Amino acid sequence: MSPVPRLGRHGSCYECKDRHSVAPHRQTIGLRRIDEAVKEKIAETVAHPEFVRAKVAEERKKLQESKPVIDRESIQATLADIEQEIQNFIELAHQATTASMVTRLAQQMNDLENQQRNVEKLLFVVEDQEQE
């Protein structure tokens, strides 16, 4: 069972009660004690800037590795697919016989145009990165 914050008779604390495990227990830790331990750990970490720099570099590396690779060719292929879908919708709109069908097609067309604008924005971002 995980600890739960609560307000006890001696102030705020975390409490863990487990009556059903192999080793039943009830443990309470005051928030002041936890706050002090956290402050000590922060002071200890900040006192060693090389540790902080190494952690920041590690997190940046993880972030870079997790970013999807986006290239100009895949963006242009996506744009071409969207443009083809738009052309298909235009042909369907010419064949629509009811106002409700035209309205639905117009809504779907608007969605495609929004997708197209978003992909074009992404293309501008990639172009800017290539220039840097």
mmCIF file of N, CA, C and O in Angstrom, residues 8-112:
data_model
loop_
_atom_site.group_PDB
_atom_site.id
_atom_site.type_symbol
_atom_site.label_atom_id
_atom_site.label_comp_id
_atom_site.label_asym_id
_atom_site.label_seq_id
_atom_site.Cartn_x
_atom_site.Cartn_y
_atom_site.Cartn_z
ATOM 1 N N GLY A 8 -3.135 14.779 10.612
ATOM 2 C CA GLY A 8 -3.298 14.070 11.881
ATOM 3 C C GLY A 8 -3.341 15.042 13.051
ATOM 4 O O GLY A 8 -3.334 16.258 12.886
ATOM 5 N N ARG A 9 -3.354 14.475 14.241
ATOM 6 C CA ARG A 9 -3.433 15.337 15.431
ATOM 7 C C ARG A 9 -2.143 16.115 15.662
ATOM 8 O O ARG A 9 -2.110 17.076 16.394
ATOM 9 N N HIS A 10 -1.050 15.667 15.032
ATOM 10 C CA HIS A 10 0.226 16.374 15.187
ATOM 11 C C HIS A 10 0.605 17.145 13.921
ATOM 12 O O HIS A 10 1.754 17.482 13.712
ATOM 13 N N GLY A 11 -0.353 17.399 13.063
ATOM 14 C CA GLY A 11 -0.089 18.146 11.839
ATOM 15 C C GLY A 11 -0.139 17.241 10.625
ATOM 16 O O GLY A 11 -0.543 16.081 10.696
ATOM 17 N N SER A 12 0.306 17.772 9.496
ATOM 18 C CA SER A 12 0.277 17.010 8.248
ATOM 19 C C SER A 12 1.343 15.936 8.251
ATOM 20 O O SER A 12 2.452 16.133 8.758
ATOM 21 N N CYS A 13 0.995 14.793 7.660
ATOM 22 C CA CYS A 13 1.949 13.692 7.610
ATOM 23 C C CYS A 13 1.565 12.749 6.480
ATOM 24 O O CYS A 13 0.501 12.858 5.888
ATOM 25 N N TYR A 14 2.501 11.833 6.165
ATOM 26 C CA TYR A 14 2.204 10.739 5.256
ATOM 27 C C TYR A 14 2.036 9.499 6.112
ATOM 28 O O TYR A 14 2.820 9.260 7.031
ATOM 29 N N GLU A 15 1.019 8.713 5.800
ATOM 30 C CA GLU A 15 0.740 7.533 6.597
ATOM 31 C C GLU A 15 0.602 6.329 5.682
ATOM 32 O O GLU A 15 -0.048 6.393 4.636
ATOM 33 N N CYS A 16 1.195 5.227 6.102
ATOM 34 C CA CYS A 16 1.079 3.974 5.370
ATOM 35 C C CYS A 16 0.553 2.925 6.339
ATOM 36 O O CYS A 16 1.185 2.623 7.345
ATOM 37 N N LYS A 17 -0.629 2.403 6.057
ATOM 38 C CA LYS A 17 -1.218 1.342 6.875
ATOM 39 C C LYS A 17 -1.386 0.120 5.989
ATOM 40 O O LYS A 17 -1.963 0.204 4.920
ATOM 41 N N ASP A 18 -0.871 -0.991 6.445
ATOM 42 C CA ASP A 18 -1.012 -2.232 5.696
ATOM 43 C C ASP A 18 -1.268 -3.360 6.681
ATOM 44 O O ASP A 18 -0.355 -3.837 7.338
ATOM 45 N N ARG A 19 -2.497 -3.766 6.782
ATOM 46 C CA ARG A 19 -2.874 -4.809 7.741
ATOM 47 C C ARG A 19 -2.887 -6.190 7.104
ATOM 48 O O ARG A 19 -2.978 -7.181 7.805
ATOM 49 N N HIS A 20 -2.816 -6.256 5.773
ATOM 50 C CA HIS A 20 -3.044 -7.520 5.094
ATOM 51 C C HIS A 20 -1.803 -8.124 4.460
ATOM 52 O O HIS A 20 -1.905 -9.153 3.801
ATOM 53 N N SER A 21 -0.653 -7.531 4.638
ATOM 54 C CA SER A 21 0.550 -8.080 4.021
ATOM 55 C C SER A 21 1.207 -9.090 4.955
ATOM 56 O O SER A 21 0.748 -9.339 6.063
ATOM 57 N N VAL A 22 2.292 -9.674 4.494
ATOM 58 C CA VAL A 22 3.039 -10.634 5.309
ATOM 59 C C VAL A 22 3.566 -9.954 6.562
ATOM 60 O O VAL A 22 3.607 -10.551 7.632
ATOM 61 N N ALA A 23 3.949 -8.677 6.424
ATOM 62 C CA ALA A 23 4.445 -7.911 7.572
ATOM 63 C C ALA A 23 3.534 -6.703 7.793
ATOM 64 O O ALA A 23 3.834 -5.601 7.338
ATOM 65 N N PRO A 24 2.400 -6.882 8.466
ATOM 66 C CA PRO A 24 1.486 -5.754 8.684
ATOM 67 C C PRO A 24 2.190 -4.618 9.423
ATOM 68 O O PRO A 24 3.029 -4.862 10.296
ATOM 69 N N HIS A 25 1.868 -3.401 9.043
ATOM 70 C CA HIS A 25 2.530 -2.262 9.671
ATOM 71 C C HIS A 25 1.672 -1.009 9.564
ATOM 72 O O HIS A 25 0.727 -0.947 8.802
ATOM 73 N N ARG A 26 2.070 -0.040 10.348
ATOM 74 C CA ARG A 26 1.482 1.295 10.275
ATOM 75 C C ARG A 26 2.623 2.267 10.519
ATOM 76 O O ARG A 26 3.225 2.276 11.589
ATOM 77 N N GLN A 27 2.925 3.065 9.517
ATOM 78 C CA GLN A 27 4.054 3.995 9.598
ATOM 79 C C GLN A 27 3.571 5.402 9.292
ATOM 80 O O GLN A 27 2.836 5.617 8.335
ATOM 81 N N THR A 28 3.982 6.368 10.109
ATOM 82 C CA THR A 28 3.625 7.762 9.909
ATOM 83 C C THR A 28 4.901 8.587 9.883
ATOM 84 O O THR A 28 5.764 8.425 10.732
ATOM 85 N N ILE A 29 4.994 9.479 8.896
ATOM 86 C CA ILE A 29 6.151 10.373 8.788
ATOM 87 C C ILE A 29 5.610 11.785 8.646
ATOM 88 O O ILE A 29 4.816 12.076 7.750
ATOM 89 N N GLY A 30 6.064 12.674 9.523
ATOM 90 C CA GLY A 30 5.616 14.063 9.482
ATOM 91 C C GLY A 30 6.137 14.789 8.258
ATOM 92 O O GLY A 30 7.252 14.544 7.805
ATOM 93 N N LEU A 31 5.329 15.691 7.734
ATOM 94 C CA LEU A 31 5.742 16.434 6.542
ATOM 95 C C LEU A 31 6.955 17.322 6.812
ATOM 96 O O LEU A 31 7.770 17.537 5.931
ATOM 97 N N ARG A 32 7.083 17.808 8.054
ATOM 98 C CA ARG A 32 8.265 18.622 8.365
ATOM 99 C C ARG A 32 9.543 17.813 8.173
ATOM 100 O O ARG A 32 10.525 18.313 7.631
ATOM 101 N N ARG A 33 9.516 16.565 8.615
ATOM 102 C CA ARG A 33 10.698 15.710 8.459
ATOM 103 C C ARG A 33 10.997 15.481 6.975
ATOM 104 O O ARG A 33 12.144 15.539 6.543
ATOM 105 N N ILE A 34 9.948 15.252 6.196
ATOM 106 C CA ILE A 34 10.134 15.046 4.751
ATOM 107 C C ILE A 34 10.656 16.323 4.103
ATOM 108 O O ILE A 34 11.597 16.288 3.305
ATOM 109 N N ASP A 35 10.069 17.474 4.468
ATOM 110 C CA ASP A 35 10.532 18.757 3.913
ATOM 111 C C ASP A 35 12.000 18.993 4.215
ATOM 112 O O ASP A 35 12.761 19.431 3.350
ATOM 113 N N GLU A 36 12.418 18.696 5.438
ATOM 114 C CA GLU A 36 13.827 18.890 5.810
ATOM 115 C C GLU A 36 14.739 17.984 4.996
ATOM 116 O O GLU A 36 15.796 18.413 4.523
ATOM 117 N N ALA A 37 14.336 16.727 4.818
ATOM 118 C CA ALA A 37 15.153 15.789 4.036
ATOM 119 C C ALA A 37 15.254 16.246 2.582
ATOM 120 O O ALA A 37 16.328 16.173 1.974
ATOM 121 N N VAL A 38 14.156 16.746 2.043
ATOM 122 C CA VAL A 38 14.165 17.220 0.659
ATOM 123 C C VAL A 38 15.067 18.445 0.519
ATOM 124 O O VAL A 38 15.866 18.549 -0.416
ATOM 125 N N LYS A 39 14.967 19.367 1.468
ATOM 126 C CA LYS A 39 15.815 20.567 1.416
ATOM 127 C C LYS A 39 17.290 20.189 1.509
ATOM 128 O O LYS A 39 18.130 20.772 0.813
ATOM 129 N N GLU A 40 17.623 19.224 2.355
ATOM 130 C CA GLU A 40 19.016 18.767 2.460
ATOM 131 C C GLU A 40 19.498 18.195 1.133
ATOM 132 O O GLU A 40 20.611 18.474 0.700
ATOM 133 N N LYS A 41 18.653 17.375 0.502
ATOM 134 C CA LYS A 41 19.033 16.755 -0.769
ATOM 135 C C LYS A 41 19.208 17.805 -1.865
ATOM 136 O O LYS A 41 20.147 17.733 -2.659
ATOM 137 N N ILE A 42 18.344 18.807 -1.869
ATOM 138 C CA ILE A 42 18.471 19.886 -2.856
ATOM 139 C C ILE A 42 19.774 20.649 -2.631
ATOM 140 O O ILE A 42 20.526 20.914 -3.569
ATOM 141 N N ALA A 43 20.058 21.000 -1.371
ATOM 142 C CA ALA A 43 21.291 21.734 -1.058
ATOM 143 C C ALA A 43 22.509 20.911 -1.449
ATOM 144 O O ALA A 43 23.483 21.435 -2.006
ATOM 145 N N GLU A 44 22.461 19.616 -1.180
ATOM 146 C CA GLU A 44 23.569 18.723 -1.515
ATOM 147 C C GLU A 44 23.785 18.668 -3.032
ATOM 148 O O GLU A 44 24.912 18.727 -3.514
ATOM 149 N N THR A 45 22.705 18.616 -3.777
ATOM 150 C CA THR A 45 22.795 18.540 -5.237
ATOM 151 C C THR A 45 23.285 19.847 -5.833
ATOM 152 O O THR A 45 24.157 19.859 -6.707
ATOM 153 N N VAL A 46 22.749 20.959 -5.362
ATOM 154 C CA VAL A 46 23.138 22.264 -5.894
ATOM 155 C C VAL A 46 24.591 22.587 -5.556
ATOM 156 O O VAL A 46 25.255 23.327 -6.285
ATOM 157 N N ALA A 47 25.090 22.015 -4.483
ATOM 158 C CA ALA A 47 26.478 22.256 -4.096
ATOM 159 C C ALA A 47 27.461 21.640 -5.094
ATOM 160 O O ALA A 47 28.647 21.961 -5.077
ATOM 161 N N HIS A 48 26.971 20.761 -5.964
ATOM 162 C CA HIS A 48 27.829 20.114 -6.959
ATOM 163 C C HIS A 48 27.294 20.424 -8.359
ATOM 164 O O HIS A 48 26.571 19.629 -8.952
ATOM 165 N N PRO A 49 27.665 21.596 -8.896
ATOM 166 C CA PRO A 49 27.119 22.007 -10.202
ATOM 167 C C PRO A 49 27.459 21.032 -11.335
ATOM 168 O O PRO A 49 26.697 20.906 -12.287
ATOM 169 N N GLU A 50 28.582 20.319 -11.225
ATOM 170 C CA GLU A 50 28.932 19.364 -12.281
ATOM 171 C C GLU A 50 27.895 18.235 -12.354
ATOM 172 O O GLU A 50 27.578 17.733 -13.427
ATOM 173 N N PHE A 51 27.350 17.861 -11.198
ATOM 174 C CA PHE A 51 26.294 16.847 -11.172
ATOM 175 C C PHE A 51 25.049 17.366 -11.883
ATOM 176 O O PHE A 51 24.436 16.667 -12.686
ATOM 177 N N VAL A 52 24.693 18.624 -11.585
ATOM 178 C CA VAL A 52 23.510 19.234 -12.206
ATOM 179 C C VAL A 52 23.713 19.323 -13.714
ATOM 180 O O VAL A 52 22.823 18.978 -14.492
ATOM 181 N N ARG A 53 24.897 19.768 -14.143
ATOM 182 C CA ARG A 53 25.178 19.873 -15.582
ATOM 183 C C ARG A 53 25.080 18.512 -16.266
ATOM 184 O O ARG A 53 24.538 18.386 -17.374
ATOM 185 N N ALA A 54 25.628 17.482 -15.620
ATOM 186 C CA ALA A 54 25.581 16.137 -16.194
ATOM 187 C C ALA A 54 24.136 15.655 -16.325
ATOM 188 O O ALA A 54 23.761 15.062 -17.341
ATOM 189 N N LYS A 55 23.313 15.914 -15.323
ATOM 190 C CA LYS A 55 21.909 15.506 -15.374
ATOM 191 C C LYS A 55 21.158 16.257 -16.478
ATOM 192 O O LYS A 55 20.352 15.670 -17.200
ATOM 193 N N VAL A 56 21.422 17.557 -16.589
ATOM 194 C CA VAL A 56 20.778 18.364 -17.639
ATOM 195 C C VAL A 56 21.189 17.838 -19.014
ATOM 196 O O VAL A 56 20.338 17.675 -19.902
ATOM 197 N N ALA A 57 22.480 17.543 -19.191
ATOM 198 C CA ALA A 57 22.956 17.012 -20.474
ATOM 199 C C ALA A 57 22.301 15.662 -20.775
ATOM 200 O O ALA A 57 21.890 15.396 -21.916
ATOM 201 N N GLU A 58 22.162 14.838 -19.755
ATOM 202 C CA GLU A 58 21.519 13.530 -19.915
ATOM 203 C C GLU A 58 20.056 13.688 -20.339
ATOM 204 O O GLU A 58 19.581 12.995 -21.248
ATOM 205 N N GLU A 59 19.340 14.600 -19.696
ATOM 206 C CA GLU A 59 17.934 14.827 -20.036
ATOM 207 C C GLU A 59 17.791 15.403 -21.438
ATOM 208 O O GLU A 59 16.879 15.042 -22.175
ATOM 209 N N ARG A 60 18.695 16.302 -21.821
ATOM 210 C CA ARG A 60 18.655 16.861 -23.178
ATOM 211 C C ARG A 60 18.897 15.778 -24.218
ATOM 212 O O ARG A 60 18.245 15.752 -25.269
ATOM 213 N N LYS A 61 19.838 14.880 -23.923
ATOM 214 C CA LYS A 61 20.130 13.791 -24.846
ATOM 215 C C LYS A 61 18.903 12.890 -24.998
ATOM 216 O O LYS A 61 18.545 12.506 -26.104
ATOM 217 N N LYS A 62 18.250 12.564 -23.880
ATOM 218 C CA LYS A 62 17.036 11.742 -23.935
ATOM 219 C C LYS A 62 15.966 12.428 -24.773
ATOM 220 O O LYS A 62 15.278 11.780 -25.565
ATOM 221 N N LEU A 63 15.826 13.741 -24.587
ATOM 222 C CA LEU A 63 14.822 14.500 -25.331
ATOM 223 C C LEU A 63 15.124 14.467 -26.823
ATOM 224 O O LEU A 63 14.233 14.268 -27.644
ATOM 225 N N GLN A 64 16.395 14.657 -27.186
ATOM 226 C CA GLN A 64 16.781 14.637 -28.600
ATOM 227 C C GLN A 64 16.529 13.266 -29.212
ATOM 228 O O GLN A 64 16.077 13.156 -30.347
ATOM 229 N N GLU A 65 16.838 12.191 -28.449
ATOM 230 C CA GLU A 65 16.657 10.836 -28.955
ATOM 231 C C GLU A 65 15.181 10.483 -29.119
ATOM 232 O O GLU A 65 14.825 9.678 -29.961
ATOM 233 N N SER A 66 14.327 11.092 -28.307
ATOM 234 C CA SER A 66 12.910 10.759 -28.369
ATOM 235 C C SER A 66 12.157 11.574 -29.416
ATOM 236 O O SER A 66 11.011 11.260 -29.727
ATOM 237 N N LYS A 67 12.778 12.614 -29.950
ATOM 238 C CA LYS A 67 12.115 13.423 -30.972
ATOM 239 C C LYS A 67 12.017 12.633 -32.270
ATOM 240 O O LYS A 67 12.980 12.004 -32.690
ATOM 241 N N PRO A 68 10.867 12.655 -32.899
ATOM 242 C CA PRO A 68 10.751 11.946 -34.176
ATOM 243 C C PRO A 68 11.569 12.668 -35.254
ATOM 244 O O PRO A 68 11.693 13.894 -35.228
ATOM 245 N N VAL A 69 12.121 11.886 -36.142
ATOM 246 C CA VAL A 69 12.892 12.465 -37.235
ATOM 247 C C VAL A 69 11.903 12.898 -38.315
ATOM 248 O O VAL A 69 11.117 12.091 -38.808
ATOM 249 N N ILE A 70 11.935 14.176 -38.616
ATOM 250 C CA ILE A 70 11.017 14.722 -39.610
ATOM 251 C C ILE A 70 11.859 15.293 -40.739
ATOM 252 O O ILE A 70 12.702 16.156 -40.524
ATOM 253 N N ASP A 71 11.633 14.778 -41.927
ATOM 254 C CA ASP A 71 12.396 15.289 -43.058
ATOM 255 C C ASP A 71 11.455 15.892 -44.100
ATOM 256 O O ASP A 71 10.251 15.667 -44.095
ATOM 257 N N ARG A 72 12.049 16.670 -44.952
ATOM 258 C CA ARG A 72 11.310 17.411 -45.982
ATOM 259 C C ARG A 72 10.508 16.462 -46.888
ATOM 260 O O ARG A 72 9.356 16.738 -47.215
ATOM 261 N N GLU A 73 11.104 15.314 -47.248
ATOM 262 C CA GLU A 73 10.445 14.400 -48.178
ATOM 263 C C GLU A 73 9.149 13.830 -47.591
ATOM 264 O O GLU A 73 8.123 13.755 -48.279
ATOM 265 N N SER A 74 9.185 13.426 -46.312
ATOM 266 C CA SER A 74 7.966 12.854 -45.711
ATOM 267 C C SER A 74 6.884 13.920 -45.558
ATOM 268 O O SER A 74 5.696 13.628 -45.734
ATOM 269 N N ILE A 75 7.283 15.149 -45.271
ATOM 270 C CA ILE A 75 6.308 16.240 -45.167
ATOM 271 C C ILE A 75 5.680 16.516 -46.523
ATOM 272 O O ILE A 75 4.457 16.671 -46.639
ATOM 273 N N GLN A 76 6.514 16.554 -47.562
ATOM 274 C CA GLN A 76 5.988 16.810 -48.901
ATOM 275 C C GLN A 76 5.078 15.673 -49.368
ATOM 276 O O GLN A 76 4.074 15.915 -50.037
ATOM 277 N N ALA A 77 5.406 14.445 -48.989
ATOM 278 C CA ALA A 77 4.546 13.309 -49.339
ATOM 279 C C ALA A 77 3.196 13.431 -48.633
ATOM 280 O O ALA A 77 2.146 13.171 -49.238
ATOM 281 N N THR A 78 3.223 13.846 -47.383
ATOM 282 C CA THR A 78 1.974 14.039 -46.635
ATOM 283 C C THR A 78 1.145 15.143 -47.275
ATOM 284 O O THR A 78 -0.077 15.011 -47.426
ATOM 285 N N LEU A 79 1.805 16.231 -47.660
ATOM 286 C CA LEU A 79 1.089 17.323 -48.343
ATOM 287 C C LEU A 79 0.448 16.846 -49.645
ATOM 288 O O LEU A 79 -0.701 17.187 -49.948
ATOM 289 N N ALA A 80 1.178 16.032 -50.393
ATOM 290 C CA ALA A 80 0.638 15.520 -51.661
ATOM 291 C C ALA A 80 -0.587 14.637 -51.402
ATOM 292 O O ALA A 80 -1.584 14.724 -52.138
ATOM 293 N N ASP A 81 -0.523 13.816 -50.337
ATOM 294 C CA ASP A 81 -1.677 12.970 -49.986
ATOM 295 C C ASP A 81 -2.892 13.821 -49.627
ATOM 296 O O ASP A 81 -4.014 13.534 -50.060
ATOM 297 N N ILE A 82 -2.660 14.863 -48.840
ATOM 298 C CA ILE A 82 -3.768 15.734 -48.435
ATOM 299 C C ILE A 82 -4.361 16.447 -49.645
ATOM 300 O O ILE A 82 -5.580 16.546 -49.790
ATOM 301 N N GLU A 83 -3.509 16.928 -50.541
ATOM 302 C CA GLU A 83 -3.994 17.610 -51.747
ATOM 303 C C GLU A 83 -4.826 16.665 -52.614
ATOM 304 O O GLU A 83 -5.845 17.071 -53.176
ATOM 305 N N GLN A 84 -4.401 15.375 -52.686
ATOM 306 C CA GLN A 84 -5.177 14.399 -53.448
ATOM 307 C C GLN A 84 -6.539 14.170 -52.796
ATOM 308 O O GLN A 84 -7.563 14.103 -53.481
ATOM 309 N N GLU A 85 -6.566 14.099 -51.473
ATOM 310 C CA GLU A 85 -7.839 13.935 -50.767
ATOM 311 C C GLU A 85 -8.757 15.138 -51.002
ATOM 312 O O GLU A 85 -9.966 14.976 -51.171
ATOM 313 N N ILE A 86 -8.181 16.324 -51.009
ATOM 314 C CA ILE A 86 -8.972 17.534 -51.271
ATOM 315 C C ILE A 86 -9.587 17.463 -52.670
ATOM 316 O O ILE A 86 -10.765 17.773 -52.866
ATOM 317 N N GLN A 87 -8.791 17.037 -53.645
ATOM 318 C CA GLN A 87 -9.312 16.892 -55.016
ATOM 319 C C GLN A 87 -10.448 15.880 -55.066
ATOM 320 O O GLN A 87 -11.456 16.096 -55.745
ATOM 321 N N ASN A 88 -10.292 14.775 -54.313
ATOM 322 C CA ASN A 88 -11.353 13.766 -54.259
ATOM 323 C C ASN A 88 -12.637 14.351 -53.669
ATOM 324 O O ASN A 88 -13.738 14.071 -54.153
ATOM 325 N N PHE A 89 -12.498 15.170 -52.628
ATOM 326 C CA PHE A 89 -13.673 15.788 -52.017
ATOM 327 C C PHE A 89 -14.346 16.774 -52.966
ATOM 328 O O PHE A 89 -15.571 16.885 -52.998
ATOM 329 N N ILE A 90 -13.556 17.468 -53.748
ATOM 330 C CA ILE A 90 -14.136 18.408 -54.720
ATOM 331 C C ILE A 90 -14.979 17.635 -55.736
ATOM 332 O O ILE A 90 -16.098 18.043 -56.069
ATOM 333 N N GLU A 91 -14.465 16.491 -56.204
ATOM 334 C CA GLU A 91 -15.227 15.664 -57.141
ATOM 335 C C GLU A 91 -16.505 15.138 -56.491
ATOM 336 O O GLU A 91 -17.569 15.114 -57.121
ATOM 337 N N LEU A 92 -16.411 14.713 -55.220
ATOM 338 C CA LEU A 92 -17.596 14.236 -54.509
ATOM 339 C C LEU A 92 -18.619 15.349 -54.340
ATOM 340 O O LEU A 92 -19.830 15.114 -54.462
ATOM 341 N N ALA A 93 -18.154 16.552 -54.080
ATOM 342 C CA ALA A 93 -19.063 17.687 -53.883
ATOM 343 C C ALA A 93 -19.858 17.964 -55.154
ATOM 344 O O ALA A 93 -21.031 18.330 -55.082
ATOM 345 N N HIS A 94 -19.235 17.768 -56.309
ATOM 346 C CA HIS A 94 -19.955 17.975 -57.578
ATOM 347 C C HIS A 94 -21.079 16.962 -57.745
ATOM 348 O O HIS A 94 -22.086 17.248 -58.399
ATOM 349 N N GLN A 95 -20.933 15.790 -57.133
ATOM 350 C CA GLN A 95 -21.936 14.740 -57.280
ATOM 351 C C GLN A 95 -22.965 14.736 -56.147
ATOM 352 O O GLN A 95 -23.927 13.980 -56.196
ATOM 353 N N ALA A 96 -22.738 15.548 -55.124
ATOM 354 C CA ALA A 96 -23.663 15.581 -53.986
ATOM 355 C C ALA A 96 -25.020 16.102 -54.437
ATOM 356 O O ALA A 96 -25.118 17.071 -55.196
ATOM 357 N N THR A 97 -26.071 15.457 -53.938
ATOM 358 C CA THR A 97 -27.421 15.823 -54.378
ATOM 359 C C THR A 97 -28.240 16.502 -53.290
ATOM 360 O O THR A 97 -29.284 17.078 -53.585
ATOM 361 N N THR A 98 -27.773 16.448 -52.046
ATOM 362 C CA THR A 98 -28.543 17.070 -50.964
ATOM 363 C C THR A 98 -27.694 18.116 -50.253
ATOM 364 O O THR A 98 -26.462 18.042 -50.247
ATOM 365 N N ALA A 99 -28.382 19.056 -49.662
ATOM 366 C CA ALA A 99 -27.680 20.119 -48.929
ATOM 367 C C ALA A 99 -26.925 19.545 -47.729
ATOM 368 O O ALA A 99 -25.815 19.996 -47.411
ATOM 369 N N SER A 100 -27.495 18.550 -47.073
ATOM 370 C CA SER A 100 -26.820 17.970 -45.903
ATOM 371 C C SER A 100 -25.524 17.267 -46.314
ATOM 372 O O SER A 100 -24.526 17.327 -45.603
ATOM 373 N N MET A 101 -25.541 16.637 -47.486
ATOM 374 C CA MET A 101 -24.323 15.979 -47.979
ATOM 375 C C MET A 101 -23.258 17.026 -48.293
ATOM 376 O O MET A 101 -22.090 16.858 -47.951
ATOM 377 N N VAL A 102 -23.651 18.116 -48.922
ATOM 378 C CA VAL A 102 -22.711 19.200 -49.233
ATOM 379 C C VAL A 102 -22.130 19.762 -47.937
ATOM 380 O O VAL A 102 -20.924 20.015 -47.835
ATOM 381 N N THR A 103 -22.964 19.924 -46.921
ATOM 382 C CA THR A 103 -22.503 20.447 -45.631
ATOM 383 C C THR A 103 -21.480 19.509 -44.993
ATOM 384 O O THR A 103 -20.436 19.949 -44.497
ATOM 385 N N ARG A 104 -21.773 18.199 -45.008
ATOM 386 C CA ARG A 104 -20.820 17.236 -44.434
ATOM 387 C C ARG A 104 -19.500 17.233 -45.193
ATOM 388 O O ARG A 104 -18.422 17.193 -44.604
ATOM 389 N N LEU A 105 -19.579 17.272 -46.499
ATOM 390 C CA LEU A 105 -18.355 17.303 -47.301
ATOM 391 C C LEU A 105 -17.563 18.584 -47.041
ATOM 392 O O LEU A 105 -16.332 18.564 -46.987
ATOM 393 N N ALA A 106 -18.276 19.698 -46.877
ATOM 394 C CA ALA A 106 -17.600 20.969 -46.588
ATOM 395 C C ALA A 106 -16.873 20.902 -45.244
ATOM 396 O O ALA A 106 -15.742 21.398 -45.120
ATOM 397 N N GLN A 107 -17.500 20.267 -44.251
ATOM 398 C CA GLN A 107 -16.847 20.130 -42.938
ATOM 399 C C GLN A 107 -15.588 19.276 -43.052
ATOM 400 O O GLN A 107 -14.537 19.608 -42.494
ATOM 401 N N GLN A 108 -15.689 18.173 -43.791
ATOM 402 C CA GLN A 108 -14.524 17.314 -43.972
ATOM 403 C C GLN A 108 -13.434 18.028 -44.767
ATOM 404 O O GLN A 108 -12.245 17.865 -44.496
ATOM 405 N N MET A 109 -13.850 18.833 -45.719
ATOM 406 C CA MET A 109 -12.899 19.616 -46.513
ATOM 407 C C MET A 109 -12.169 20.620 -45.621
ATOM 408 O O MET A 109 -10.958 20.805 -45.738
ATOM 409 N N ASN A 110 -12.907 21.271 -44.725
ATOM 410 C CA ASN A 110 -12.277 22.212 -43.787
ATOM 411 C C ASN A 110 -11.248 21.504 -42.914
ATOM 412 O O ASN A 110 -10.174 22.046 -42.649
ATOM 413 N N ASP A 111 -11.577 20.299 -42.459
ATOM 414 C CA ASP A 111 -10.627 19.527 -41.653
ATOM 415 C C ASP A 111 -9.354 19.235 -42.445
ATOM 416 O O ASP A 111 -8.238 19.370 -41.932
ATOM 417 N N LEU A 112 -9.530 18.843 -43.692
ATOM 418 C CA LEU A 112 -8.358 18.574 -44.544
ATOM 419 C C LEU A 112 -7.526 19.835 -44.767
ATOM 420 O O LEU A 112 -6.295 19.795 -44.748
#
